[in-house]
Coordinates of C-alpha atoms and ligand atoms in Angstrom, one line a residue:
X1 CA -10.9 -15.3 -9.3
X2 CA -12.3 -12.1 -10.9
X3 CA -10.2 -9.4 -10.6
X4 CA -9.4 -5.6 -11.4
X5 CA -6.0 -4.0 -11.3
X6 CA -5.7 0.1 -10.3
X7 CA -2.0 0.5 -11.4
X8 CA 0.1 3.6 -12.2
X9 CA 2.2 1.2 -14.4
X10 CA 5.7 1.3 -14.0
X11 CA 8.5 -1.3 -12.7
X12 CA 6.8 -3.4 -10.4
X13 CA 3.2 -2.2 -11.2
X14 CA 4.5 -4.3 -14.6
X15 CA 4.6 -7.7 -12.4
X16 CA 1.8 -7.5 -10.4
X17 CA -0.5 -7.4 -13.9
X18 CA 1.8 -10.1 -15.5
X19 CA 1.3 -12.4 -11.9
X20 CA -2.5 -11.6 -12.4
X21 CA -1.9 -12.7 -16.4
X22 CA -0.2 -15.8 -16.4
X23 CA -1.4 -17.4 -12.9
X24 CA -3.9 -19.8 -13.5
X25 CA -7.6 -19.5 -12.1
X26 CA -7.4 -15.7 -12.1
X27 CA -9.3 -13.5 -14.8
X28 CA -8.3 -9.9 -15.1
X29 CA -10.5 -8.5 -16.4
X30 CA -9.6 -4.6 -16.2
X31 CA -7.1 -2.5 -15.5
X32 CA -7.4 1.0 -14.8
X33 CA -4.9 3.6 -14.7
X34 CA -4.3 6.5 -12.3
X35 CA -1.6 9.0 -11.6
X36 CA 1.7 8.1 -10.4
X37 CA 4.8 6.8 -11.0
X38 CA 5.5 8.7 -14.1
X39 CA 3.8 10.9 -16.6
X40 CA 0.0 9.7 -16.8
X41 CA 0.0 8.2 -20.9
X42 CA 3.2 6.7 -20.6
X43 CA 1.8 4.7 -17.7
X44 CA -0.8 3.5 -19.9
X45 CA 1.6 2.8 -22.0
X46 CA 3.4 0.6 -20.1
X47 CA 0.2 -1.4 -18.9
X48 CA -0.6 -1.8 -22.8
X49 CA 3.2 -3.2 -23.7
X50 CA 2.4 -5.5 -20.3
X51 CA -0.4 -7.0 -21.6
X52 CA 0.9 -7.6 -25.3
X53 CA 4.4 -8.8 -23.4
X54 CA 2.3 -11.8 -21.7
X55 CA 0.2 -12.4 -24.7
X56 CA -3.0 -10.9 -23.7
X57 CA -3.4 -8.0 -26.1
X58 CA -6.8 -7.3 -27.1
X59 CA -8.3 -9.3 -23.7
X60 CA -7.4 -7.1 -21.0
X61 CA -9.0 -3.3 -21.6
X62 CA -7.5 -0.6 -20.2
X63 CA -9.3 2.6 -18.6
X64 CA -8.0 6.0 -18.4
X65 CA -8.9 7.6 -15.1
X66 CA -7.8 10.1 -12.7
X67 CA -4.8 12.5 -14.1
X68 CA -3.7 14.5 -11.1
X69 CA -4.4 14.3 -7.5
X70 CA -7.7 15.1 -6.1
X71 CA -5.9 18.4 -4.4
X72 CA -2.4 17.9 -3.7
X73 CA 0.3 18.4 -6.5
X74 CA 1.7 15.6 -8.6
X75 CA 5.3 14.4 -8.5
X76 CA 6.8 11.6 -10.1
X77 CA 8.1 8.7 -8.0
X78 CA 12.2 8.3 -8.3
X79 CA 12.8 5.1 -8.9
X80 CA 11.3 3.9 -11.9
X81 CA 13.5 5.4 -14.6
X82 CA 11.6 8.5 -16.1
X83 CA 9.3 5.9 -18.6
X84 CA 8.8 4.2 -15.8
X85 CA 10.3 1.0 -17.7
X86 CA 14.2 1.6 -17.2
X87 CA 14.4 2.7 -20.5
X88 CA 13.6 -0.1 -22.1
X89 CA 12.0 1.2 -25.3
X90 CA 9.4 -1.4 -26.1
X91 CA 7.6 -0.6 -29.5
X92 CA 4.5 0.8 -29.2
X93 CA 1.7 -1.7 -28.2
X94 CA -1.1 -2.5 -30.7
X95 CA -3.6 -2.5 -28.2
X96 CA -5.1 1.1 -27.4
X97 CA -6.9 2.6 -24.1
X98 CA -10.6 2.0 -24.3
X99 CA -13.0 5.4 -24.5
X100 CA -14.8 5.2 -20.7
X101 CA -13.5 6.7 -18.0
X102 CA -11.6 4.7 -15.4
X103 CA -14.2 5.6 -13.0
X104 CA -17.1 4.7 -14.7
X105 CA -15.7 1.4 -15.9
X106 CA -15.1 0.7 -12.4
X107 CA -18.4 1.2 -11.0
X108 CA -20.4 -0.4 -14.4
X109 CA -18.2 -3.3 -13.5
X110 CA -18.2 -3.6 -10.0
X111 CA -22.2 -2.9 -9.9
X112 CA -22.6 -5.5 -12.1
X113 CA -21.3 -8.4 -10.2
X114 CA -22.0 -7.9 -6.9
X115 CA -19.6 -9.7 -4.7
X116 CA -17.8 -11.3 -7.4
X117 CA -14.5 -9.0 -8.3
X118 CA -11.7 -8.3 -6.1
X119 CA -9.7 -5.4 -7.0
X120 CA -5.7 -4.3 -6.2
X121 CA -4.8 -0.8 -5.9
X122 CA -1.6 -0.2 -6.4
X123 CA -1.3 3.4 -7.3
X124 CA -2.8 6.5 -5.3
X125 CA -6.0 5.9 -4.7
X126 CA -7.8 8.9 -6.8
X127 CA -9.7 6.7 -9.0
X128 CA -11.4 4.7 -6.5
X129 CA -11.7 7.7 -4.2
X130 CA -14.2 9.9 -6.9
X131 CA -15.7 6.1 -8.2
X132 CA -17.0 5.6 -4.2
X133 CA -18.0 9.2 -4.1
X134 CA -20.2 9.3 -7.0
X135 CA -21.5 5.6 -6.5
X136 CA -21.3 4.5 -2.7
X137 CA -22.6 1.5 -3.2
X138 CA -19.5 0.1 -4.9
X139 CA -18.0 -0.5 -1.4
X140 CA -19.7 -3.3 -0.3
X141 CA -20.2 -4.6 -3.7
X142 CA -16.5 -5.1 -4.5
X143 CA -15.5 -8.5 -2.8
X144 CA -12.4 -7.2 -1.7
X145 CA -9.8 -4.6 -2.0
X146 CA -6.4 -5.1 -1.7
X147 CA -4.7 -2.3 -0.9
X148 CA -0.8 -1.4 -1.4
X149 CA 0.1 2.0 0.5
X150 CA 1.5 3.2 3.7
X151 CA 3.3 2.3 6.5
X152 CA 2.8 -0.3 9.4
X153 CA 3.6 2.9 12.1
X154 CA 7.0 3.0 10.3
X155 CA 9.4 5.0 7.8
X156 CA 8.2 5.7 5.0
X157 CA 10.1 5.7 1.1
X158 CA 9.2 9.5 0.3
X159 CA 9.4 11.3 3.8
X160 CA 10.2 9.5 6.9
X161 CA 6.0 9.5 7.8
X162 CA 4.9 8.7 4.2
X163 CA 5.0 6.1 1.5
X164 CA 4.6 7.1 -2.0
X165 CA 0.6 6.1 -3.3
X166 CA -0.4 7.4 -0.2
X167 CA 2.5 10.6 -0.1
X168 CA 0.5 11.7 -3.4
X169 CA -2.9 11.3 -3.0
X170 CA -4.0 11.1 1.2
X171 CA -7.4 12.6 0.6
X172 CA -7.9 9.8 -1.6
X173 CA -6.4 7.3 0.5
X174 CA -8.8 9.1 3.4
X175 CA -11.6 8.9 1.6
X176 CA -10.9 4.9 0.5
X177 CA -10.6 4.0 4.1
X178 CA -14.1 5.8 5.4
X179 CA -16.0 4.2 2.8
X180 CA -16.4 0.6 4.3
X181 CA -14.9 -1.5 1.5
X182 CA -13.2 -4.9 3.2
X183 CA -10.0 -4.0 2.6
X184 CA -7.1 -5.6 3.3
X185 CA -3.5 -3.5 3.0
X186 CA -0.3 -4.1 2.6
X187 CA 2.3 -1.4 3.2
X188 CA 6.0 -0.4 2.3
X189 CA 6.6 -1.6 6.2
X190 CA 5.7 -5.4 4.6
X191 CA 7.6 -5.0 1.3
X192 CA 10.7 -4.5 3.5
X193 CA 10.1 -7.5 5.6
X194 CA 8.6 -9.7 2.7
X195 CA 8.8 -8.4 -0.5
X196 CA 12.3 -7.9 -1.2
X197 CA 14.3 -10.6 -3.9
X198 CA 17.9 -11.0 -2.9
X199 CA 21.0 -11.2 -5.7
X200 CA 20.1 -15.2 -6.0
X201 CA 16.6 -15.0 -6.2
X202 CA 16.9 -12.2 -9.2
X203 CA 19.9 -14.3 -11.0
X204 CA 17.3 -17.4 -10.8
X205 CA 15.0 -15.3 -12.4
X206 CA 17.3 -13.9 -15.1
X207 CA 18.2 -17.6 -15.5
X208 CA 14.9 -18.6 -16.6
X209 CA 16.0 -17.5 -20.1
X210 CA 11.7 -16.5 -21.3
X211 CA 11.1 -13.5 -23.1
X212 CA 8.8 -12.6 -19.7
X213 CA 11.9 -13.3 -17.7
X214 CA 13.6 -11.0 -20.2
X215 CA 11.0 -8.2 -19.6
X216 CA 10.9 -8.3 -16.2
X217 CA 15.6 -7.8 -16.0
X218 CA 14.7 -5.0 -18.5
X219 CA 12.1 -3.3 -16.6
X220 CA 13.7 -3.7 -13.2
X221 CA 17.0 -2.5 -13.9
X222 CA 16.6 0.8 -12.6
X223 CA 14.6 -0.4 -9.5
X224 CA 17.0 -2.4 -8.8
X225 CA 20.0 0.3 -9.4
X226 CA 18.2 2.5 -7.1
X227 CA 18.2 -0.2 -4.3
X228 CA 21.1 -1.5 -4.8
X229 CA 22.5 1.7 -3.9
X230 CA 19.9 2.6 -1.4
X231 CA 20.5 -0.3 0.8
X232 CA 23.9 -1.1 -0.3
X233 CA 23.7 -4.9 -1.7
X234 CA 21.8 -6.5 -5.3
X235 CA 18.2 -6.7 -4.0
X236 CA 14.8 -5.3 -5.6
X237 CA 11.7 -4.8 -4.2
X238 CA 8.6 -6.1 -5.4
X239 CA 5.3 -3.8 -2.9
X240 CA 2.7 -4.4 -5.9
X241 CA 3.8 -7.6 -6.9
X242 CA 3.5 -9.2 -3.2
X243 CA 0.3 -7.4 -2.9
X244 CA -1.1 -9.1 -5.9
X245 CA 0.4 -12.6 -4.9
X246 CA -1.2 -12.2 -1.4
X247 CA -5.2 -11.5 -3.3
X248 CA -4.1 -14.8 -5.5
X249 CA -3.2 -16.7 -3.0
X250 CA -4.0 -15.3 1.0
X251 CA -2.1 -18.1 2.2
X252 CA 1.0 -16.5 1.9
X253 CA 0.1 -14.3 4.3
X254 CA 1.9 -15.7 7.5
X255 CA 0.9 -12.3 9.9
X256 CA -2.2 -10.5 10.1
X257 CA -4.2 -8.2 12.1
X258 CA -7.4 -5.9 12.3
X259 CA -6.7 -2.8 12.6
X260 CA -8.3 1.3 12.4
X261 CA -6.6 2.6 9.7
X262 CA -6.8 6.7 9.5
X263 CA -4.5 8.5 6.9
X264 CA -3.0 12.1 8.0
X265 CA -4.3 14.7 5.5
X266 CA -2.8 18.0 7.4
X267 CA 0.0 19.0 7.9
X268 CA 3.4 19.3 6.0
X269 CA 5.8 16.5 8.1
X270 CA 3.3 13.5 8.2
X271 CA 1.4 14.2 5.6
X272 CA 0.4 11.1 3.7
X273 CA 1.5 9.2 7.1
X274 CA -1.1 5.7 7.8
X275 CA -1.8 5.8 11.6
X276 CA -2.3 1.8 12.2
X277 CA -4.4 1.7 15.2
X278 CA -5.0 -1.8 17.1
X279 CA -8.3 -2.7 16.6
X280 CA -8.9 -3.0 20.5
X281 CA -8.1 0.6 21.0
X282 CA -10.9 1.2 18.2
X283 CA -13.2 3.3 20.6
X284 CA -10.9 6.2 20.1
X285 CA -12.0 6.8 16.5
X286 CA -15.9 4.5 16.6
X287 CA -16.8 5.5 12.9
X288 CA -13.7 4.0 11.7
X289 CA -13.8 0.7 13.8
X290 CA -11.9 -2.4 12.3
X291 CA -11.7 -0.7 8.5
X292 CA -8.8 -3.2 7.4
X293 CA -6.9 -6.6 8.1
X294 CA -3.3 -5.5 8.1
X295 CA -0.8 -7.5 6.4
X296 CA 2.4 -8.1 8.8
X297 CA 4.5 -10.8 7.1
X298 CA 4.1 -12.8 4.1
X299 CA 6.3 -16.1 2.9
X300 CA 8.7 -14.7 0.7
X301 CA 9.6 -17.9 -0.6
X302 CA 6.4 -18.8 -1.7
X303 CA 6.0 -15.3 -3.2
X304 CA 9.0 -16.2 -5.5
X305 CA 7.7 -19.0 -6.5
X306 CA 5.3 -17.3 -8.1
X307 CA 6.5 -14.9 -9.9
X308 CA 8.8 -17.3 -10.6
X309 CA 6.4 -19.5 -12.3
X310 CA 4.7 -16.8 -14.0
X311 CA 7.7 -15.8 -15.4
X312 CA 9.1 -19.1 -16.9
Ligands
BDR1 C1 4.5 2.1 -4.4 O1 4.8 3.3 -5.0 C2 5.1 3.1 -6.3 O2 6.3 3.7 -6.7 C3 5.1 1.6 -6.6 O3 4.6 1.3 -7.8 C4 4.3 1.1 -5.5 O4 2.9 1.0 -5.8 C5 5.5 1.8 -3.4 O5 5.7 2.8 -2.5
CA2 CA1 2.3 1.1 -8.1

């Protein structure tokens, strides 16, 4: 598998490219970086200590791309620890940040294979939004896109109607959607249901006793601080991570549907909010008809396994 990783690197952003490293069969070839989690370098920062952490550096370049927003205002996410690594304090990686832009890495690439590379966004979407904009063709040259954003018609983790990648950037995510890449997406509504690691699966994981299983209790100890006190027992959640597992390998996916996907731009209350519209009831919005398979459930336990083997 060929494949190209849109990441706003922090915390579980961190997994998701070390599940794409160390799983065998997949190639990544790319990874891009767009605003986010935390302050724009020191997410490239953290993709760069990622790479060297799973003993890639030097094979995995990293692109520099959007910085703020295509018109909203930038905030940082809250859950990440303000490096977006829990304060871990890795040294500096030896790899650097190649010259191109993000966006024109991503449409020399894509345009070059046609129908080869799959790609995971996992930050807002602002980088692929300009790349499809000033190079259409890129949407249905792109094998896939997994998406991870939104909400399956349900509460969100910045406002009650919005989750964060598309909170921050919903023109972007807009634009994404209208542009007729397959997509297939996988929202904060799934990480609930399937993404989350309970206190037994993370103490197996500490228990691995790698230096990856050491990176990842380093860089997930303020995630998991957060939840723990956000939903009142040891659990972490994992949205990018399960995304990434789910483009690996699509038989995790255990619930699926097609769906019309629209994401509110106006307003102040639902701003950022992804209307999830039953295919069937498509006629209400033609141009959009059937513009993504809609991830419902996925087998956690498979999903550990995973990272769990990656890890070890
Ligand atoms: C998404 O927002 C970010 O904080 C995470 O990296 C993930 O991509 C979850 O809402
Ligand atoms: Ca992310």
């Amino acid at each position: 598998m060929r494949l190209i990783i849109d990441t706003d690197t922090a915390g579980d952003d961190c997994f998701s490219l070390l599940l794409a490293m160390k799983t065998p069969g997949v190639t990544l070839e790319a990874v891009t970086i767009c605003n986010g989690n935390v302050d724009f370098d020191q997410q490239a920062e953290n993709a760069l200590a990622t790479i060297e952490a799973a003993g890639k550096s030097g094979d995995v370049p990293v692109y520099l791309g959007a910085r703020k927003p295509l018109i909203g205002d930038w905030e940082p996410a809250q859950m990440h620890g303000a490096d977006g690594m829990s304060g871990a304090g890795f040294p500096p990686a030896r790899q650097r940040p190649e010259e191109q832009h993000a966006v024109d890495a991503l449409i020399e690439r894509i345009m070059a294979a046609p129908g080869e590379i799959e790609m995971i966004a996992q930050a807002p979407l602002t980088n692929l939004a300009l790349a499809v904009t000033k190079e259409p063709r890129i949407a249905r040259a792109l094998k896939h896109l997994w998406i991870m954003g939104g909400t399956d018609n349900s509460v969100g983790n910045v406002t009650p109607c919005a989750e964060f990648n598309f909170f921050i950037d919903p023109e972007a995510a807009e634009i994404v959607f209208r542009a007729g890449f397959r997509i297939t997406l996988s929202t904060w509504t799934l990480t609930l249901k399937s993404a989350v690691f309970d206190g037994d699966q993370l103490a197996r994981l500490d228990a691995l006793g790698t230096a990856l299983s050491d990176f990842h209790a380093k860089v997930s100890k303020t995630p998991r601080a957060v939840a723990e006190e956000r939903y009142g027992r040891v659990i972490c959640t994992y949205p990018d991570t399960l995304t990434c597992a789910c483009a690996i390998n699509p038989a995790l996916i255990t619930e699926a549907r097609d769906a019309v996907v629209r994401i509110e731009t106006g307003g102040t209350i639902a701003r950022g909010f992804s209307a999830v519209h039953p295919a069937k009831l498509g006629a209400r919005w033609p141009e959009y008809r059937n513009n993504a398979r809609v991830i419902g459930a996925a087998d956690n336990d498979a999903f550990f396994s995973m990272v769990e083997a990656a890890l070890g």
